[in-house]
CSV table of C-alpha atoms in Angstrom, one decimal:
chain,number,residue,atom,x,y,z
T,1,ALA,CA,-20.9,67.7,-36.5
T,2,GLY,CA,-22.0,69.1,-33.2
T,3,PRO,CA,-25.4,70.0,-31.8
T,4,GLY,CA,-25.7,73.2,-33.8
T,5,PRO,CA,-25.4,71.6,-37.3
T,6,THR,CA,-27.6,68.7,-36.3
T,7,SER,CA,-30.4,70.8,-35.1
T,8,SER,CA,-30.0,73.1,-38.1
T,9,ALA,CA,-30.4,70.2,-40.5
T,10,LEU,CA,-33.4,68.9,-38.6
T,11,MET,CA,-35.2,72.3,-38.7
T,12,SER,CA,-34.4,72.6,-42.4
T,13,ASP,CA,-35.9,69.1,-43.1
T,14,LEU,CA,-39.1,70.0,-41.0
T,15,LEU,CA,-39.5,73.3,-42.8
T,16,SER,CA,-39.2,71.6,-46.2
T,17,ILE,CA,-41.9,69.1,-45.3
T,18,LEU,CA,-44.2,71.9,-44.0
T,19,ARG,CA,-43.7,74.0,-47.1
T,20,GLY,CA,-44.4,71.0,-49.3
T,21,ASN,CA,-41.0,71.0,-51.0
T,22,ILE,CA,-40.6,67.2,-50.3
T,23,LYS,CA,-43.1,65.2,-52.3
T,24,TYR,CA,-43.0,62.0,-50.1
T,25,PRO,CA,-41.7,63.0,-46.7
T,26,PHE,CA,-42.4,59.6,-45.2
T,27,GLY,CA,-41.3,57.6,-48.2
T,28,ILE,CA,-44.9,56.7,-49.1
T,29,SER,CA,-47.3,58.6,-51.4
T,30,ASP,CA,-50.3,60.3,-49.8
T,31,ASN,CA,-52.8,58.0,-51.4
T,32,LYS,CA,-51.0,54.9,-50.1
T,33,ARG,CA,-50.8,56.1,-46.5
T,34,LYS,CA,-53.4,54.9,-44.1
T,35,SER,CA,-55.5,57.3,-42.1
T,36,PRO,CA,-54.9,57.0,-38.4
T,37,SER,CA,-57.6,55.2,-36.5
T,38,ILE,CA,-59.3,57.0,-33.6
T,39,TYR,CA,-58.3,55.4,-30.3
T,40,ASN,CA,-61.2,54.6,-27.9
T,41,THR,CA,-59.8,55.7,-24.5
T,42,ASP,CA,-62.7,53.9,-22.7
T,43,ASN,CA,-60.9,50.6,-23.3
T,44,TYR,CA,-57.6,51.9,-22.1
T,45,SER,CA,-56.3,50.2,-18.9
T,46,ASN,CA,-54.0,51.9,-16.4
T,47,ALA,CA,-53.4,52.4,-12.7
T,48,LEU,CA,-54.5,55.7,-11.1
T,49,TYR,CA,-53.4,58.0,-8.4
T,50,ILE,CA,-56.4,59.7,-6.8
T,51,ARG,CA,-56.4,62.3,-4.0
T,52,LEU,CA,-59.6,63.3,-2.3
T,53,GLU,CA,-60.3,66.0,0.2
T,54,VAL,CA,-63.1,64.7,2.5
T,55,LYS,CA,-64.9,65.5,5.7
T,56,ASP,CA,-63.3,63.5,8.5
T,57,LYS,CA,-66.1,61.5,10.0
T,58,PRO,CA,-67.1,57.9,10.3
T,59,GLY,CA,-68.3,56.1,7.2
T,60,VAL,CA,-66.8,58.4,4.6
T,61,LEU,CA,-63.9,56.1,3.7
T,62,SER,CA,-66.4,53.2,3.5
T,63,GLU,CA,-68.6,55.1,1.0
T,64,ILE,CA,-65.6,55.8,-1.2
T,65,THR,CA,-64.3,52.2,-1.3
T,66,LYS,CA,-67.8,50.9,-2.0
T,67,LYS,CA,-68.0,53.1,-5.1
T,68,PHE,CA,-64.6,51.7,-6.2
T,69,ALA,CA,-65.9,48.1,-5.7
T,70,LYS,CA,-69.1,48.9,-7.5
T,71,HIS,CA,-67.1,50.1,-10.6
T,72,LYS,CA,-64.7,47.1,-10.5
T,73,ILE,CA,-61.7,49.2,-9.4
T,74,SER,CA,-59.3,47.5,-7.0
T,75,VAL,CA,-57.3,49.6,-4.5
T,76,GLN,CA,-53.6,48.8,-4.3
T,77,ARG,CA,-52.7,51.4,-1.6
T,78,LEU,CA,-54.6,53.8,0.5
T,79,ILE,CA,-53.4,56.5,2.9
T,80,GLN,CA,-55.6,58.8,5.0
T,81,ILE,CA,-54.1,62.0,6.4
T,82,PRO,CA,-56.3,63.8,8.9
T,83,ASN,CA,-56.3,67.6,9.3
T,84,ASN,CA,-57.6,68.1,12.8
T,85,LYS,CA,-57.7,71.8,12.5
T,86,ASN,CA,-60.7,71.9,10.1
T,87,LYS,CA,-61.9,68.3,10.6
T,88,THR,CA,-61.1,67.1,7.1
T,89,ALA,CA,-58.8,64.5,5.7
T,90,SER,CA,-56.8,63.8,2.5
T,91,ILE,CA,-57.3,60.4,1.1
T,92,VAL,CA,-54.7,59.2,-1.3
T,93,ILE,CA,-55.5,56.0,-3.3
T,94,ILE,CA,-53.4,54.2,-5.8
T,95,THR,CA,-55.4,51.6,-7.8
T,96,HIS,CA,-54.5,48.5,-9.7
T,97,LYS,CA,-55.0,48.7,-13.5
T,98,SER,CA,-58.6,49.2,-14.5
T,99,LEU,CA,-60.5,50.4,-17.5
T,100,GLU,CA,-60.7,54.2,-18.1
T,101,LYS,CA,-64.5,54.0,-18.6
T,102,ASP,CA,-64.8,52.5,-15.1
T,103,TYR,CA,-62.7,55.3,-13.6
T,104,GLN,CA,-64.8,57.9,-15.3
T,105,LYS,CA,-68.1,56.4,-14.0
T,106,CYS,CA,-66.6,56.1,-10.5
T,107,ILE,CA,-65.3,59.7,-10.4
T,108,LYS,CA,-68.7,61.0,-11.8
T,109,SER,CA,-70.5,59.2,-8.9
T,110,PHE,CA,-68.3,61.2,-6.4
T,111,LYS,CA,-69.9,64.5,-7.5
T,112,SER,CA,-73.1,63.6,-5.6
T,113,ASN,CA,-71.2,62.8,-2.4
T,114,LEU,CA,-71.5,65.7,0.0
T,115,ASN,CA,-68.6,64.3,2.1
T,116,ILE,CA,-66.1,65.0,-0.7
T,117,ILE,CA,-65.1,68.6,-0.4
T,118,LYS,CA,-63.1,69.2,-3.5
T,119,ASN,CA,-62.9,67.7,-7.0
T,120,PRO,CA,-60.6,64.7,-7.0
T,121,VAL,CA,-57.0,65.0,-8.3
T,122,LEU,CA,-56.2,62.3,-10.8
T,123,LEU,CA,-52.9,61.1,-12.3
T,124,ARG,CA,-52.8,58.2,-14.6
T,125,LEU,CA,-49.9,55.8,-13.8
T,126,PHE,CA,-48.4,54.0,-16.8
């Protein structure tokens, strides 16, 4: 069987489940299946890529790294790329693994920093 028959069979099975034609689609009756538990993302640990657009002046980088230290976030790599035309800089930071709740507190504390021009860009690294 090629990809056509395989995908046709898969779609047929999914539609049967959605219509309720199959009594126990997962091999277990409804009353024996456990409800999924809600995952607390605050306790999730991962590394983070952060890009900040900041004013290029003395002390700005120090302010940012102090906030990371205050929230128990360790910096793995840091690159600062100046933009001399408009006296700003892009700061790219890759962190070691830290808790999501610590990242959220740290990023929230950046909102009051007038030297950070734009909202940070965040990517979780798994």
